[in-house]
Amino acid sequence: MNETEKRLIDFYQLVPHPEGGYYKETYRSDVLLDQSTLPSPFLGHRHCSTAIYFLLVEASFSAFHKILSDECWHFYEGAAVAIHVLHPNGTYELIKLGNRIDVGEQFQAIVPAGAWFASKTLGAYSLVGCTVSPGFDFNDFELANADELTQMYPEQSTLIQQFCRS
Ligand code: GUN
C-alpha cells in the first residue's frame, strides 16, 4: 500500500469492507422510514439516507454484490474506477467513474437497486463516495457466489470469476 492510501485510511479512519476496499460511514440520517413506507424486500425500518467514503486500492477490488437501494457513486480523487454492473434484465454495463469527462468518465453514477455490481480502481487508488437511500443496512447486502451468478449471467463468466471471492 502506498503512502497516500495509508494517509487516507489514517485520516478518515477507514476500515476494510466485506466486499473489498476500505470505507467509513460519514452520514446517517436521523429520519427513520417505517417498514410500511418501504418496498416489500425491506424488513424493518431504515434510516432515510447514508453516505460513505470508499477507497479502492490497486491490490484489491470490490466483489460482486447487490443491495436493495439505488446507490449513487461520487468521484473524489485518484484514478478512475471501473464499475461493472449486471442489471436484473440481463444486460451488462460498464461505468467509468472519474474526472476526465472528455473520455466518457462520470463524476456521478447510479447503480440501481437489485443490480449486481463489482468495481476496481484503474490506477494505484481511487477515493470515491457512495450514498444510498433508503440508508445502507447490512441486512440488505448480499455478496455473490460466482457459480450462482454465472448461471444468471452465463455470457459474463470471465468477469464474474475475476470479481468474486467465493
Ligand atoms: N455502509 C456500509 N457499507 C456500505 C456500502 O457498501 N455502501 C454504502 N452506500 N454504505 C455502506
Tab-separated table of C-alpha atoms and ligand atoms in Angstrom:
chain	number	residue	atom	x	y	z
A	1	MET	CA	0.000	0.000	0.000
A	2	ASN	CA	1.395	3.428	-0.883
A	3	GLU	CA	1.760	6.452	1.380
A	4	THR	CA	-1.302	8.260	0.003
A	5	GLU	CA	-3.509	5.247	0.710
A	6	LYS	CA	-2.118	4.898	4.236
A	7	ARG	CA	-2.688	8.625	4.788
A	8	LEU	CA	-6.311	8.400	3.617
A	9	ILE	CA	-7.019	5.296	5.737
A	10	ASP	CA	-5.474	7.023	8.731
A	11	PHE	CA	-7.069	10.417	8.231
A	12	TYR	CA	-10.595	9.151	7.569
A	13	GLN	CA	-10.340	6.099	9.887
A	14	LEU	CA	-11.314	3.800	7.018
A	15	VAL	CA	-11.929	0.118	7.799
A	16	PRO	CA	-11.944	-2.946	5.499
A	17	HIS	CA	-15.275	-3.545	3.772
A	18	PRO	CA	-16.541	-7.164	3.403
A	19	GLU	CA	-16.784	-6.614	-0.388
A	20	GLY	CA	-13.156	-5.340	-0.574
A	21	GLY	CA	-11.747	-1.818	-0.276
A	22	TYR	CA	-11.899	0.441	2.790
A	23	TYR	CA	-14.757	2.622	3.982
A	24	LYS	CA	-16.032	4.988	6.609
A	25	GLU	CA	-19.654	5.961	7.099
A	26	THR	CA	-19.840	9.771	7.103
A	27	TYR	CA	-23.588	10.342	7.310
A	28	ARG	CA	-26.634	8.513	8.631
A	29	SER	CA	-29.874	10.457	8.543
A	30	ASP	CA	-31.785	10.770	11.815
A	31	VAL	CA	-35.010	10.376	9.844
A	32	LEU	CA	-36.354	6.829	10.104
A	33	LEU	CA	-38.516	5.240	7.422
A	34	ASP	CA	-41.030	2.775	8.821
A	35	GLN	CA	-41.258	-0.636	7.148
A	36	SER	CA	-44.798	0.233	5.978
A	37	THR	CA	-43.362	3.066	3.851
A	38	LEU	CA	-40.714	0.852	2.169
A	39	PRO	CA	-40.957	-1.553	-0.786
A	40	SER	CA	-41.569	-5.195	0.186
A	41	PRO	CA	-37.978	-6.570	0.178
A	42	PHE	CA	-37.036	-4.317	3.117
A	43	LEU	CA	-37.582	-5.927	6.518
A	44	GLY	CA	-37.874	-3.427	9.378
A	45	HIS	CA	-37.251	0.305	9.393
A	46	ARG	CA	-34.362	2.061	7.624
A	47	HIS	CA	-32.595	5.393	8.030
A	48	CYS	CA	-33.644	7.736	5.238
A	49	SER	CA	-30.122	8.060	3.743
A	50	THR	CA	-26.472	7.177	4.427
A	51	ALA	CA	-23.112	8.106	2.885
A	52	ILE	CA	-19.608	6.654	2.985
A	53	TYR	CA	-16.100	7.381	1.834
A	54	PHE	CA	-14.844	4.349	-0.120
A	55	LEU	CA	-11.213	3.690	-1.031
A	56	LEU	CA	-10.246	1.153	-3.685
A	57	VAL	CA	-6.566	0.158	-3.884
A	58	GLU	CA	-4.621	-1.449	-6.714
A	59	ALA	CA	-4.095	-4.808	-4.978
A	60	SER	CA	-7.807	-5.391	-4.374
A	61	PHE	CA	-11.320	-4.971	-5.799
A	62	SER	CA	-14.915	-4.654	-4.683
A	63	ALA	CA	-16.530	-8.057	-5.341
A	64	PHE	CA	-19.912	-8.575	-6.995
A	65	HIS	CA	-22.707	-7.795	-4.567
A	66	LYS	CA	-26.147	-6.220	-4.555
A	67	ILE	CA	-28.199	-4.052	-2.217
A	68	LEU	CA	-31.881	-3.117	-2.012
A	69	SER	CA	-31.366	0.652	-2.574
A	70	ASP	CA	-30.125	2.674	-5.502
A	71	GLU	CA	-26.512	3.676	-4.847
A	72	CYS	CA	-25.103	6.995	-6.043
A	73	TRP	CA	-21.312	7.000	-6.569
A	74	HIS	CA	-19.266	10.209	-6.478
A	75	PHE	CA	-15.684	10.580	-7.718
A	76	TYR	CA	-13.265	12.435	-5.430
A	77	GLU	CA	-9.589	11.683	-6.077
A	78	GLY	CA	-7.071	9.314	-7.677
A	79	ALA	CA	-7.596	7.131	-10.735
A	80	ALA	CA	-10.920	6.402	-12.396
A	81	VAL	CA	-12.956	3.413	-11.202
A	82	ALA	CA	-14.474	0.724	-13.430
A	83	ILE	CA	-17.909	-0.249	-12.079
A	84	HIS	CA	-19.211	-3.453	-13.679
A	85	VAL	CA	-22.999	-3.659	-13.458
A	86	LEU	CA	-25.129	-6.734	-14.180
A	87	HIS	CA	-28.689	-5.457	-14.478
A	88	PRO	CA	-31.767	-7.501	-13.457
A	89	ASN	CA	-32.850	-7.554	-17.151
A	90	GLY	CA	-29.654	-9.449	-18.068
A	91	THR	CA	-27.662	-6.585	-19.564
A	92	TYR	CA	-24.079	-5.637	-18.694
A	93	GLU	CA	-22.998	-2.016	-18.208
A	94	LEU	CA	-19.504	-0.624	-17.662
A	95	ILE	CA	-19.474	2.693	-15.811
A	96	LYS	CA	-16.252	4.671	-15.594
A	97	LEU	CA	-16.319	6.948	-12.577
A	98	GLY	CA	-13.673	9.672	-12.875
A	99	ASN	CA	-12.906	13.281	-13.698
A	100	ARG	CA	-11.957	13.035	-17.411
A	101	ILE	CA	-15.345	13.822	-18.879
A	102	ASP	CA	-13.818	14.084	-22.394
A	103	VAL	CA	-13.145	10.301	-22.387
A	104	GLY	CA	-16.558	9.342	-21.022
A	105	GLU	CA	-15.798	9.257	-17.314
A	106	GLN	CA	-18.580	10.400	-14.996
A	107	PHE	CA	-18.273	12.321	-11.715
A	108	GLN	CA	-21.502	10.709	-10.516
A	109	ALA	CA	-23.157	7.429	-11.421
A	110	ILE	CA	-26.139	5.435	-10.199
A	111	VAL	CA	-26.165	1.697	-9.637
A	112	PRO	CA	-29.832	0.728	-9.424
A	113	ALA	CA	-31.281	-1.324	-6.574
A	114	GLY	CA	-31.080	-5.056	-7.245
A	115	ALA	CA	-28.266	-4.877	-9.817
A	116	TRP	CA	-25.139	-6.960	-9.125
A	117	PHE	CA	-22.001	-4.825	-9.236
A	118	ALA	CA	-18.239	-5.005	-8.755
A	119	SER	CA	-15.584	-2.317	-9.027
A	120	LYS	CA	-11.861	-1.784	-9.394
A	121	THR	CA	-9.548	1.193	-9.465
A	122	LEU	CA	-7.940	1.723	-12.873
A	123	GLY	CA	-4.748	3.053	-11.248
A	124	ALA	CA	-2.986	2.989	-7.877
A	125	TYR	CA	-6.054	4.001	-5.863
A	126	SER	CA	-9.416	5.766	-6.084
A	127	LEU	CA	-11.261	7.676	-3.382
A	128	VAL	CA	-14.993	7.857	-4.022
A	129	GLY	CA	-18.240	8.378	-2.116
A	130	CYS	CA	-21.340	6.175	-2.094
A	131	THR	CA	-24.748	7.459	-0.979
A	132	VAL	CA	-27.767	5.223	-0.564
A	133	SER	CA	-31.410	5.955	0.134
A	134	PRO	CA	-33.129	4.213	1.929
A	135	GLY	CA	-29.971	4.095	4.030
A	136	PHE	CA	-27.460	1.263	3.964
A	137	ASP	CA	-28.062	-1.781	6.191
A	138	PHE	CA	-26.002	-4.983	6.040
A	139	ASN	CA	-29.314	-6.932	6.048
A	140	ASP	CA	-29.887	-5.525	2.538
A	141	PHE	CA	-26.402	-6.508	1.323
A	142	GLU	CA	-25.609	-9.786	-0.456
A	143	LEU	CA	-22.219	-10.904	-1.763
A	144	ALA	CA	-22.460	-13.023	-4.912
A	145	ASN	CA	-21.393	-16.619	-5.285
A	146	ALA	CA	-19.522	-16.995	-8.606
A	147	ASP	CA	-21.273	-20.204	-9.725
A	148	GLU	CA	-24.746	-18.894	-8.927
A	149	LEU	CA	-24.075	-15.543	-10.606
A	150	THR	CA	-22.656	-17.300	-13.693
A	151	GLN	CA	-25.894	-19.290	-14.027
A	152	MET	CA	-27.785	-15.988	-14.140
A	153	TYR	CA	-25.312	-14.232	-16.495
A	154	PRO	CA	-23.525	-17.015	-18.481
A	155	GLU	CA	-22.069	-14.567	-21.026
A	156	GLN	CA	-20.205	-12.752	-18.227
A	157	SER	CA	-18.476	-15.829	-16.741
A	158	THR	CA	-14.934	-14.434	-17.168
A	159	LEU	CA	-15.813	-11.146	-15.485
A	160	ILE	CA	-17.650	-12.972	-12.695
A	161	GLN	CA	-14.659	-15.273	-11.982
A	162	GLN	CA	-12.427	-12.195	-11.860
A	163	PHE	CA	-14.639	-10.282	-9.376
A	164	CYS	CA	-15.944	-12.908	-6.930
A	165	ARG	CA	-14.166	-14.324	-3.867
A	166	SER	CA	-16.496	-17.252	-3.273
B	1	GUN	N1	-22.165	1.376	4.507
B	1	GUN	C1	-21.502	0.232	4.713
B	1	GUN	N2	-21.253	-0.370	3.531
B	1	GUN	C2	-21.765	0.408	2.589
B	1	GUN	C3	-21.809	0.309	1.189
B	1	GUN	O1	-21.314	-0.627	0.563
B	1	GUN	N3	-22.437	1.298	0.538
B	1	GUN	C4	-22.976	2.336	1.200
B	1	GUN	N4	-23.531	3.295	0.480
B	1	GUN	N5	-22.947	2.459	2.503
B	1	GUN	C5	-22.344	1.494	3.201
